Amino acid sequence: MTDFSPEVQASIDRVRADVARLHGELTRYGLVVWTGGNVSGRVPGADLFVIKPSGVGYDELTPENMILCDLDGAAVPGAPGSERNPSSDTAAHAYVYRNMPEVGGVVHTHSTYAVAWAARAEPIPCVITGMADEFGGEIPAGPFAVIGDDSIGRGIVETLRGHRSRAVLMQNHGPFTIGKDAKDAVKAAVMVEDAARSVHIARQLGEPVPIPQEKVDALYNRYQNVYGQTPQGGMNR
Amino acid sequence: MTDFSPEVQASIDRVRADVARLHGELTRYGLVVWTGGNVSGRVPGADLFVIKPSGVGYDELTPENMILCDLDGAAVPGAPGSERNPSSDTAAHAYVYRNMPEVGGVVHTHSTYAVAWAARAEPIPCVITGMADEFGGEIPAGPFAVIGDDSIGRGIVETLRGHRSRAVLMQNHGPFTIGKDAKDAVKAAVMVEDAARSVHIARQLGEPVPIPQEKVDALYNRYQNVYGQTPQGGMNR
Amino acid sequence: MTDFSPEVQASIDRVRADVARLHGELTRYGLVVWTGGNVSGRVPGADLFVIKPSGVGYDELTPENMILCDLDGAAVPGAPGSERNPSSDTAAHAYVYRNMPEVGGVVHTHSTYAVAWAARAEPIPCVITGMADEFGGEIPAGPFAVIGDDSIGRGIVETLRGHRSRAVLMQNHGPFTIGKDAKDAVKAAVMVEDAARSVHIARQLGEPVPIPQEKVDALYNRYQNVYGQTPQGGMNR
Amino acid sequence: MTDFSPEVQASIDRVRADVARLHGELTRYGLVVWTGGNVSGRVPGADLFVIKPSGVGYDELTPENMILCDLDGAAVPGAPGSERNPSSDTAAHAYVYRNMPEVGGVVHTHSTYAVAWAARAEPIPCVITGMADEFGGEIPAGPFAVIGDDSIGRGIVETLRGHRSRAVLMQNHGPFTIGKDAKDAVKAAVMVEDAARSVHIARQLGEPVPIPQEKVDALYNRYQNVYGQTPQGGMNR
């Protein structure tokens, strides 16, 4: 069952390395504590994804102990790391990969300010241009859902399908983000906390000035198509 | 008096190493300043525990200068480190070990947000799923008590005995946490500050949505029994 | 077109090194996340400036991949780094250099507290002596402007021309700072966030005491002329 | 004039090393930005003190570039470092050393939360036991004073003389702390920011519970006489 074509094996190895390394961005930006939080990445050209093991410290993550899963969230037997359990959020990641084929990466954290908005089930209004660039408008709140069935994954997909935002604030829980690959989803996790913090602080001393919708649209379209060294491209949604 | 059986000596050495190293988690997560805060760990199979020396900097802590104490909080004469005074909170740690045999680790910090709730003698309500996982409900406030007799230890034990929470916010003082071992108590110290901060920030801009009690129960039971590579087990309380 | 006199080439090399290195101060002080934020520096004795490439990570910045631009914001063909796009804020930097000949450095960040004031389009009142020293009074808010024409650059210049402050809070966007050179503009970016944070926190629990205008003037004049190892000199504005 | 007795020279060398090194604690605890903030230490057995040069970066401080001053705040000609200007706050430090012979160290920062209380000219009430231990009660606010004469030094001395607190919040300016030596004053600078932050956050969501005065007294007396490896001793005030 771990006998993949050389092309798929090369993709798996690349995604293992990316996912292991990208967890370091979660600690670098203070988005996680202890063993909380997780990053996953889809393996291009296969019905597989790679995710963090459950309850393992950030200092101990390596490409080899990342866990290769099928799209039902089951660890592929015999693959490196498969002697451990995958992240307890694996079912939610798997649901997203099954239902949003354009998604190549998923991230979940309990980052402080995003959790605070989530605890109030309140979307973050788009009052800073950086949010318009990155999320194209407000960052939505999702439903209350608990681990144990498909309800978290379903809540993510129902909220983000057809939405510009790559981030959802699951009620009383925290942010889940998606992206064209794991790095893009990690970037969204960094940016949702930045937006959550900046808008929280802005609102503590008064009401932010709204940004007209057509300006939000213009900023979003430019950023997705022009910013950086190659157009961002997004997820063709 | 320092002539222990090889098994006990091996346990002492292991706990010394763990306790010394775990202090690094307190600085890593910004839970302490200067020489404040302390971690202790019970020596399995003996009426002994290991604790930080008083007023020594975090950069200078080593397994050898940790202090071995009996369950009355007295340093064991002749043991490495015994030329120094143990932490000024040693009596409180000792009281907990004497009265809660299921406890294998105790931690005390002055972490900012937990101290803020403690200054108001206000429990932290359980409005985020991460708190339900880790603490099983609200984090309680304990009584006002000062150093000099058993009142701090008694306040900790009376508040936490029979409570799901491994953390108590001692009034006007700060958090004390317990665990099945020193690492588990340190994890609780990290998570209580994270919960204190997230719920504080959530409440600054409105009221968080409550989580129904049966959902809190389900989250707590799952996390204690399923999360990580082996069931958490808890303290059999 | 990259055939500069030895003197100009030496200046270019020096500014490349300064600009690349100074980006490290933005991460050191937590003013930026991911690839956001940018520093530029004018090349003394030439109609040129050096700026960060677009969408490149802070760990990857070197003197060689900084981008040399003319004062219209176009990359100089053939110069090192010119195969990449310059920062998406390059037009705003260029506008400032064209219209404020005394300016030798420009910085833009999305630092949290400055963004919060910008989201409310509210100037930061001068209620701490450190602000009087550094900015000579309040830090002004600028107009709403979006990328795509000269409106950001024009907003910066119209707000800061004739103003003591080296920082402007562009509405819904964030701070832009200017200085006699890139280092001076970076210092202003660090100090505007520090002022934005301190005054925000002061106002959360009441009204700060105003500082009489003549004291603000005295502090500003002293600091510009006496502080440090050589008089600050400023920008002769 | 730099021809000191071997004993005094040894003291000077020791204080130079301590003062240079202790500046690292200001950056470690985030109390300063850029070149702001300063530590000084009295030379035991001589009418001299050692202080940071003005406007020099924290990464560049060494024992050799610290500046040796007499008690009028004038750099001792010919001593190492004397080609530079001492900190612009040197006159305030000198005033304290001239008027409080029990003081062996002085520190000044613009740490965020202490500045916030200072901007409101509001003392920090003693509602946490850590403040009672360290400061023996509230941390007082001092008068408004500007650089250029003795008014800052006078404000510090008039506020702290006969007061248990080793910290004063100079109005609209920031904290100055004193101690029996430079390290003790640095500790007070760390602890005043910690207290300022914790009490600020406590008050954001309600009123902290007061601590009875006799409990404050008991905590202060115990901490000054018992904590650590040797009694704290204090400054015999």
mmCIF file of C-alpha atoms in Angstrom, chain A residues 32-37 110, chain B residues 25-26 29 31 107 109 111 113-114 124 128-135 139 165-167 169 175 177 183-199 223 227 232:
data_model
loop_
_atom_site.group_PDB
_atom_site.id
_atom_site.type_symbol
_atom_site.label_atom_id
_atom_site.label_comp_id
_atom_site.label_asym_id
_atom_site.label_seq_id
_atom_site.Cartn_x
_atom_site.Cartn_y
_atom_site.Cartn_z
ATOM 1 C CA VAL A 32 0.048 28.014 18.810
ATOM 2 C CA VAL A 33 1.070 26.791 22.255
ATOM 3 C CA TRP A 34 2.282 23.382 23.406
ATOM 4 C CA THR A 35 1.190 20.789 20.798
ATOM 5 C CA GLY A 36 -1.903 22.675 19.582
ATOM 6 C CA GLY A 37 -2.478 23.581 15.943
ATOM 7 C CA HIS A 110 -6.101 28.527 18.431
ATOM 8 C CA GLU B 25 8.931 26.196 29.207
ATOM 9 C CA LEU B 26 7.922 28.938 31.650
ATOM 10 C CA TYR B 29 5.869 30.987 26.951
ATOM 11 C CA LEU B 31 4.831 33.055 32.009
ATOM 12 C CA VAL B 107 3.577 24.755 39.074
ATOM 13 C CA THR B 109 3.576 31.451 38.005
ATOM 14 C CA SER B 111 1.494 34.911 34.261
ATOM 15 C CA TYR B 113 -3.721 37.318 32.237
ATOM 16 C CA ALA B 114 -4.219 34.645 34.888
ATOM 17 C CA ILE B 124 -12.593 32.061 33.864
ATOM 18 C CA ILE B 128 -13.772 28.109 24.199
ATOM 19 C CA THR B 129 -13.498 24.470 23.259
ATOM 20 C CA GLY B 130 -9.784 24.382 24.094
ATOM 21 C CA MET B 131 -10.688 25.112 27.730
ATOM 22 C CA ALA B 132 -13.325 22.370 27.709
ATOM 23 C CA ASP B 133 -10.712 19.922 26.385
ATOM 24 C CA GLU B 134 -8.082 20.829 28.903
ATOM 25 C CA PHE B 135 -9.941 21.916 32.047
ATOM 26 C CA ILE B 139 -11.130 27.598 35.917
ATOM 27 C CA SER B 165 -9.681 21.851 36.564
ATOM 28 C CA ARG B 166 -5.959 21.364 37.132
ATOM 29 C CA ALA B 167 -5.581 25.140 37.652
ATOM 30 C CA LEU B 169 -6.425 31.292 40.415
ATOM 31 C CA PRO B 175 -2.275 30.574 39.170
ATOM 32 C CA THR B 177 -1.531 24.179 38.583
ATOM 33 C CA LYS B 183 5.273 18.150 32.630
ATOM 34 C CA ASP B 184 1.512 17.830 32.929
ATOM 35 C CA ALA B 185 1.400 20.633 35.499
ATOM 36 C CA VAL B 186 3.568 22.817 33.246
ATOM 37 C CA LYS B 187 1.199 22.155 30.361
ATOM 38 C CA ALA B 188 -1.666 23.270 32.594
ATOM 39 C CA ALA B 189 0.247 26.465 33.441
ATOM 40 C CA VAL B 190 0.708 27.201 29.731
ATOM 41 C CA MET B 191 -2.931 26.460 28.955
ATOM 42 C CA VAL B 192 -4.389 28.455 31.852
ATOM 43 C CA GLU B 193 -2.587 31.589 30.631
ATOM 44 C CA ASP B 194 -3.738 30.901 27.072
ATOM 45 C CA ALA B 195 -7.343 30.519 28.245
ATOM 46 C CA ALA B 196 -7.134 33.559 30.529
ATOM 47 C CA ARG B 197 -5.822 35.685 27.644
ATOM 48 C CA SER B 198 -8.241 34.453 24.977
ATOM 49 C CA VAL B 199 -11.352 34.811 27.159
ATOM 50 C CA TYR B 223 -9.703 14.741 25.172
ATOM 51 C CA TYR B 227 -6.016 12.873 22.370
ATOM 52 C CA GLN B 232 -4.072 11.295 28.676
#
